[in-house]
mmCIF file of C-alpha atoms in Angstrom:
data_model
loop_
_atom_site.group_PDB
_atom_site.id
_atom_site.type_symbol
_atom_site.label_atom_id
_atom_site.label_comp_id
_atom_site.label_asym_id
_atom_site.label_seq_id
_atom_site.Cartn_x
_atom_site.Cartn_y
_atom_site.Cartn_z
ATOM 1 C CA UNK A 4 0.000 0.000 0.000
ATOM 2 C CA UNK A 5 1.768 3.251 -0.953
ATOM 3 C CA UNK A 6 1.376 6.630 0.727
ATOM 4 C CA UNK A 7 -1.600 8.391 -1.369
ATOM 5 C CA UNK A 8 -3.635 4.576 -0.618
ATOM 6 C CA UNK A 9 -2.779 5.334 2.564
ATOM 7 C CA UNK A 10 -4.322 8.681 2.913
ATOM 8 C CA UNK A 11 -7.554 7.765 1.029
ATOM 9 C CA UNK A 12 -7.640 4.892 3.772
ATOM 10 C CA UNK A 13 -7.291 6.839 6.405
ATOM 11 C CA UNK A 14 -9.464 9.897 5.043
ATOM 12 C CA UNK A 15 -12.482 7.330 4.332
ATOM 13 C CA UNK A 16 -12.262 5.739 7.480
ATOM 14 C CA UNK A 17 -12.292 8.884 9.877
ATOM 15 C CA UNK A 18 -14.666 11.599 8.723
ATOM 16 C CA UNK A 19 -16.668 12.934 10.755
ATOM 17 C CA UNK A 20 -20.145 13.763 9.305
ATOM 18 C CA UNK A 21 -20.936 17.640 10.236
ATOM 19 C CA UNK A 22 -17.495 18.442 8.376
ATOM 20 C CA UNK A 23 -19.667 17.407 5.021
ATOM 21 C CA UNK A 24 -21.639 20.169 5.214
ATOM 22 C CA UNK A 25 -18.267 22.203 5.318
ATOM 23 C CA UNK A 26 -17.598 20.703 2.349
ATOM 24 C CA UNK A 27 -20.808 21.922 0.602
ATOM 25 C CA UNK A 28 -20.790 25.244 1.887
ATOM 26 C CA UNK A 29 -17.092 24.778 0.473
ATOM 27 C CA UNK A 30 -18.372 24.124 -3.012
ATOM 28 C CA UNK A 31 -20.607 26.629 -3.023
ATOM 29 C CA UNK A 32 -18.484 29.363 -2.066
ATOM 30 C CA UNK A 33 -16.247 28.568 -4.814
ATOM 31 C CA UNK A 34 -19.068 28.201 -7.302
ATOM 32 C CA UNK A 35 -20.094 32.150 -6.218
ATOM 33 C CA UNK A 36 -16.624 32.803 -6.393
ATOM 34 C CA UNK A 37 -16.283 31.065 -10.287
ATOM 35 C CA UNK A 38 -19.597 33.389 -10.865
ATOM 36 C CA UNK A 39 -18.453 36.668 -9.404
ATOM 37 C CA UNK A 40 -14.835 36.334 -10.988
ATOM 38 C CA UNK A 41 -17.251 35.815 -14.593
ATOM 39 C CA UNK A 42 -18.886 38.886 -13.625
ATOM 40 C CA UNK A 43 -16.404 40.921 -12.428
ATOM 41 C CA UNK A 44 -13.521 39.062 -15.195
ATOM 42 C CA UNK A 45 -12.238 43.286 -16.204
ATOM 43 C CA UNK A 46 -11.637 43.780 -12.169
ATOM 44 C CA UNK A 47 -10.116 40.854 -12.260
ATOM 45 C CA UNK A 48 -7.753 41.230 -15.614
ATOM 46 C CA UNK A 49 -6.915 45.022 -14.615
ATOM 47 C CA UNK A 50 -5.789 43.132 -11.057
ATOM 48 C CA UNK A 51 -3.783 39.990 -12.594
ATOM 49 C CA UNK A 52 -2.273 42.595 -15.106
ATOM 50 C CA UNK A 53 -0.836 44.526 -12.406
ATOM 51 C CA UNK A 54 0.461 41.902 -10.167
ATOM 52 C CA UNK A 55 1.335 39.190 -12.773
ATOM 53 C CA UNK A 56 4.474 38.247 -15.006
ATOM 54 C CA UNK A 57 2.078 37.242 -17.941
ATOM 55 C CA UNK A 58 1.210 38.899 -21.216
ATOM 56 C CA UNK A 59 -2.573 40.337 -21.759
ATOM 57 C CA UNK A 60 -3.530 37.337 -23.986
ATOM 58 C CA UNK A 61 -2.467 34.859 -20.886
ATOM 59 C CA UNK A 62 -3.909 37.118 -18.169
ATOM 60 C CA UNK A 63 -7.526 36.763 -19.666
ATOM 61 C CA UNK A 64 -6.848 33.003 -20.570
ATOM 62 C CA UNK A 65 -5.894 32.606 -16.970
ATOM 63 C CA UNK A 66 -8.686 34.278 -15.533
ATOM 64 C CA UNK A 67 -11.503 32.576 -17.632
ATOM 65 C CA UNK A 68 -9.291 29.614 -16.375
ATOM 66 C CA UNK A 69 -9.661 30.191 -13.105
ATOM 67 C CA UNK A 70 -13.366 30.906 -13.160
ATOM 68 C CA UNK A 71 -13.730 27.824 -14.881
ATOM 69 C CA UNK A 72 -11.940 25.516 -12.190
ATOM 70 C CA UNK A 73 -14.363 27.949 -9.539
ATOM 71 C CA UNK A 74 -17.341 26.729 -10.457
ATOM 72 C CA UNK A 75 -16.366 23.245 -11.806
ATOM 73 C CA UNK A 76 -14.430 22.149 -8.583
ATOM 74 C CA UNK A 77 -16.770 23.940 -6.557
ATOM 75 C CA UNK A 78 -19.610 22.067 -7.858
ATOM 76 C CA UNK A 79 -18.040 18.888 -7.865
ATOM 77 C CA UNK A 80 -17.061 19.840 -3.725
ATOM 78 C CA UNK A 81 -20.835 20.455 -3.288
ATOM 79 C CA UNK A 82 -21.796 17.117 -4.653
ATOM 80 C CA UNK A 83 -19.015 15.568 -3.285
ATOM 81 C CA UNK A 84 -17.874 13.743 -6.694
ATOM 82 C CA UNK A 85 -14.291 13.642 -7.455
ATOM 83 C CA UNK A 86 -13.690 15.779 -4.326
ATOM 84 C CA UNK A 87 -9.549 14.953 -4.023
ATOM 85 C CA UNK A 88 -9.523 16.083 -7.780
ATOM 86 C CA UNK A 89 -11.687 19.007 -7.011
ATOM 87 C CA UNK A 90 -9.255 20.250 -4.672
ATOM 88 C CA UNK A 91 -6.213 19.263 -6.253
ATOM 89 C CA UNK A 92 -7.142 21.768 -9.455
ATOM 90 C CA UNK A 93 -7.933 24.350 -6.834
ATOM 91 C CA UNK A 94 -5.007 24.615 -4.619
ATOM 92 C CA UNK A 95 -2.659 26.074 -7.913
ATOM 93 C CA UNK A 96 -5.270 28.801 -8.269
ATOM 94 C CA UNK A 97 -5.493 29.568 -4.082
ATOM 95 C CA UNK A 98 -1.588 29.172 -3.960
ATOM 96 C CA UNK A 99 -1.481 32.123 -6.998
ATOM 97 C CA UNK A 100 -4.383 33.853 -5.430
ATOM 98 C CA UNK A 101 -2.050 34.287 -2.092
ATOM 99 C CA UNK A 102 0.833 34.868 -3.507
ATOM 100 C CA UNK A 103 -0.018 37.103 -7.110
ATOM 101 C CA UNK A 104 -3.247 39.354 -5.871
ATOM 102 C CA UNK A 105 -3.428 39.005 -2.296
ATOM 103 C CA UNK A 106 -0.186 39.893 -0.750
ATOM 104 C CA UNK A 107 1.264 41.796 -3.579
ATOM 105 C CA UNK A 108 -1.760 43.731 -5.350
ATOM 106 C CA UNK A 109 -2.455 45.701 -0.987
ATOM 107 C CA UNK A 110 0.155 47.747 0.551
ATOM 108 C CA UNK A 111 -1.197 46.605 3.829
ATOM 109 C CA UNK A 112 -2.038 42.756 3.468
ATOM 110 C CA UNK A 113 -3.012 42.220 6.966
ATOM 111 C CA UNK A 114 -5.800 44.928 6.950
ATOM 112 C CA UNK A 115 -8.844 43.624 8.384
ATOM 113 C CA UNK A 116 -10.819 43.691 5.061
ATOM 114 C CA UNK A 117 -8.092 41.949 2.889
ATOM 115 C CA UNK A 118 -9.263 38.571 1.633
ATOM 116 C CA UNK A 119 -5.568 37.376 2.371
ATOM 117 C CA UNK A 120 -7.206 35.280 5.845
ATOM 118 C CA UNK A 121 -10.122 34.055 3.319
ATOM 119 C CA UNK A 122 -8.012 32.891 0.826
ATOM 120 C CA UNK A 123 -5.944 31.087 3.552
ATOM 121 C CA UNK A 124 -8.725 29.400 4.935
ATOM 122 C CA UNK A 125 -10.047 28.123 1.640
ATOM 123 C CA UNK A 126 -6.574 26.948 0.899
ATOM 124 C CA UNK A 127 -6.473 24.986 4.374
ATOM 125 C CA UNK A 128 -9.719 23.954 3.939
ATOM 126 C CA UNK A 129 -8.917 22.562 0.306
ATOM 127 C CA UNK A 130 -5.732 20.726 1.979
ATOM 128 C CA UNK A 131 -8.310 19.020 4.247
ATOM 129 C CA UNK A 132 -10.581 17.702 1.907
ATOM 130 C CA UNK A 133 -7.694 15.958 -0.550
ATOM 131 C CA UNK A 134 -6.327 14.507 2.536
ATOM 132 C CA UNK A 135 -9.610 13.430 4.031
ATOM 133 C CA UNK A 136 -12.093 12.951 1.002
ATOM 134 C CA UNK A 137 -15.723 12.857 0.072
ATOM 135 C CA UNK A 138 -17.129 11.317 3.213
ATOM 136 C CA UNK A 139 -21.016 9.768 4.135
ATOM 137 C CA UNK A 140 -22.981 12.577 2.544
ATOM 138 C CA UNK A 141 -22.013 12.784 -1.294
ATOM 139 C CA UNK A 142 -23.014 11.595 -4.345
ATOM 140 C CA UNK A 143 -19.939 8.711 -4.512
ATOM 141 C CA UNK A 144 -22.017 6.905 -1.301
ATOM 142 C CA UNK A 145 -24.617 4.823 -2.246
ATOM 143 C CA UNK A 146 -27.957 5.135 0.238
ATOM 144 C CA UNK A 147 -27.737 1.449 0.984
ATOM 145 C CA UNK A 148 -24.333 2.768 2.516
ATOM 146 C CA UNK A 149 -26.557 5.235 4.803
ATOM 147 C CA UNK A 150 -28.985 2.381 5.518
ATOM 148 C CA UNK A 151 -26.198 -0.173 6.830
ATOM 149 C CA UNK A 152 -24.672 2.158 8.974
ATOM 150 C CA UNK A 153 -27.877 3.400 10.420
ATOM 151 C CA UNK A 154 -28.952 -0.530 10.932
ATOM 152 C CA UNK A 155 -25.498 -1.477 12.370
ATOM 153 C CA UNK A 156 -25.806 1.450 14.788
ATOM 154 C CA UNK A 157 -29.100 0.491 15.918
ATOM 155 C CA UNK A 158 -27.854 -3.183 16.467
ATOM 156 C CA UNK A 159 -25.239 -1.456 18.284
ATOM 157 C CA UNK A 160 -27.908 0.414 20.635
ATOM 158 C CA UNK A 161 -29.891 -2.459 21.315
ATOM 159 C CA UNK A 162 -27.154 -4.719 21.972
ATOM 160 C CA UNK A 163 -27.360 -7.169 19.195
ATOM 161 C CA UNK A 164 -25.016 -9.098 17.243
ATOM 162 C CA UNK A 165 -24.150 -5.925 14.138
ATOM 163 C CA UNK A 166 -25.012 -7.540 10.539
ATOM 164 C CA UNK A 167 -21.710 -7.757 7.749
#
C-alpha cells in the first residue's frame, strides 16, 4: 500500500459527518466565487495585469481559467464527486491567489478587510478535503451505505449481534 492509498484509507475511514456540510458550503463558495470572478472578469484582468508576469492574452486566458476551475471544482465539492480532484485543481489557483493578488496587489495585506485570511482558509480547507475525502454525505455513497450504517448502529444500541 503506498502513501496516497494510505491517505484515502485513512481519510475514508475517519470523517466525521458535520465536516460534510463544510464541504458543501465549500463548493458553493467557490461556485459564487467562479460566478463573481465571470462577472467581475475586467476587475479581475486590470488586477492579474498589475500583479502578474504574464502577457494580456495569458492574463484573460488565466482568468476565464480560473473561473472555470471555480465553479467546476466547486460544484463537484458540493456534490461531493471527485472531491480529491476538485481540490487538487484548486489549490494552484489559491496558492497564486495568495501569492499574485493578495499579498502583492495591498500595501497593507493584513488589513482587516483583505481577503488574504479568506483565501488562507479556503486553501487549508482545500488541503483538508484531498487529505480526508468525500465522506457519508455525497453523491460517490450509495444510500444502501446510509442504511447499513444506520442498521449497524441500531444493532449497536440495542445490543445485538451488528449484521456484515
Amino acid at each position: 500500500m503506498n502513501l496516497l492509498e494510505k491517505f484515502e484509507y485513512w481519510g475514508d475511514r475517519h470523517h466525521p459527518k458535520w465536516l460534510d456540510i463544510i464541504r458543501i458550503a465549500l463548493g458553493i463558495f467557490l461556485c459564487y466565487k467562479g460566478v463573481d470572478f465571470l462577472r467581475n472578469s475586467s476587475n479581475l484582468i486590470s488586477l492579474m495585469k498589475n500583479t502578474s508576469p504574464f502577457s494580456e492574452f495569458m492574463v484573460v486566458l488565466l482568468a476565464h481559467g480560473i473561473a472555470f476551475v471555480h465553479i467546476l471544482g466547486g460544484f463537484f465539492l458540493a456534490l461531493g464527486l471527485f472531491t480529491r480532484a476538485a481540490c487538487l485543481i484548486q489549490i494552484p489557483v489559491l496558492i497564486g491567489a495568495i501569492i499574485f493578488v493578495n499579498i502583492n496587489a495591498t500595501k497593507d495585506a493584513f488589513s482587516p478587510y483583505s481577503e488574504l485570511f479568506l483565501s488562507i482558509i479556503i486553501l487549508l480547507l482545500l488541503i483538508y478535503f484531498l487529505i480526508i475525502g468525500n465522506g457519508p454525505l455525497s453523491v460517490k455513497v450509495p444510500p444502501e451505505e446510509h442504511l447499513k450504517e444506520h442498521e449497524n448502529y441500531i444493532h449497536k444500541v440495542k445490543g445485538e449481534p451488528e449484521e456484515t
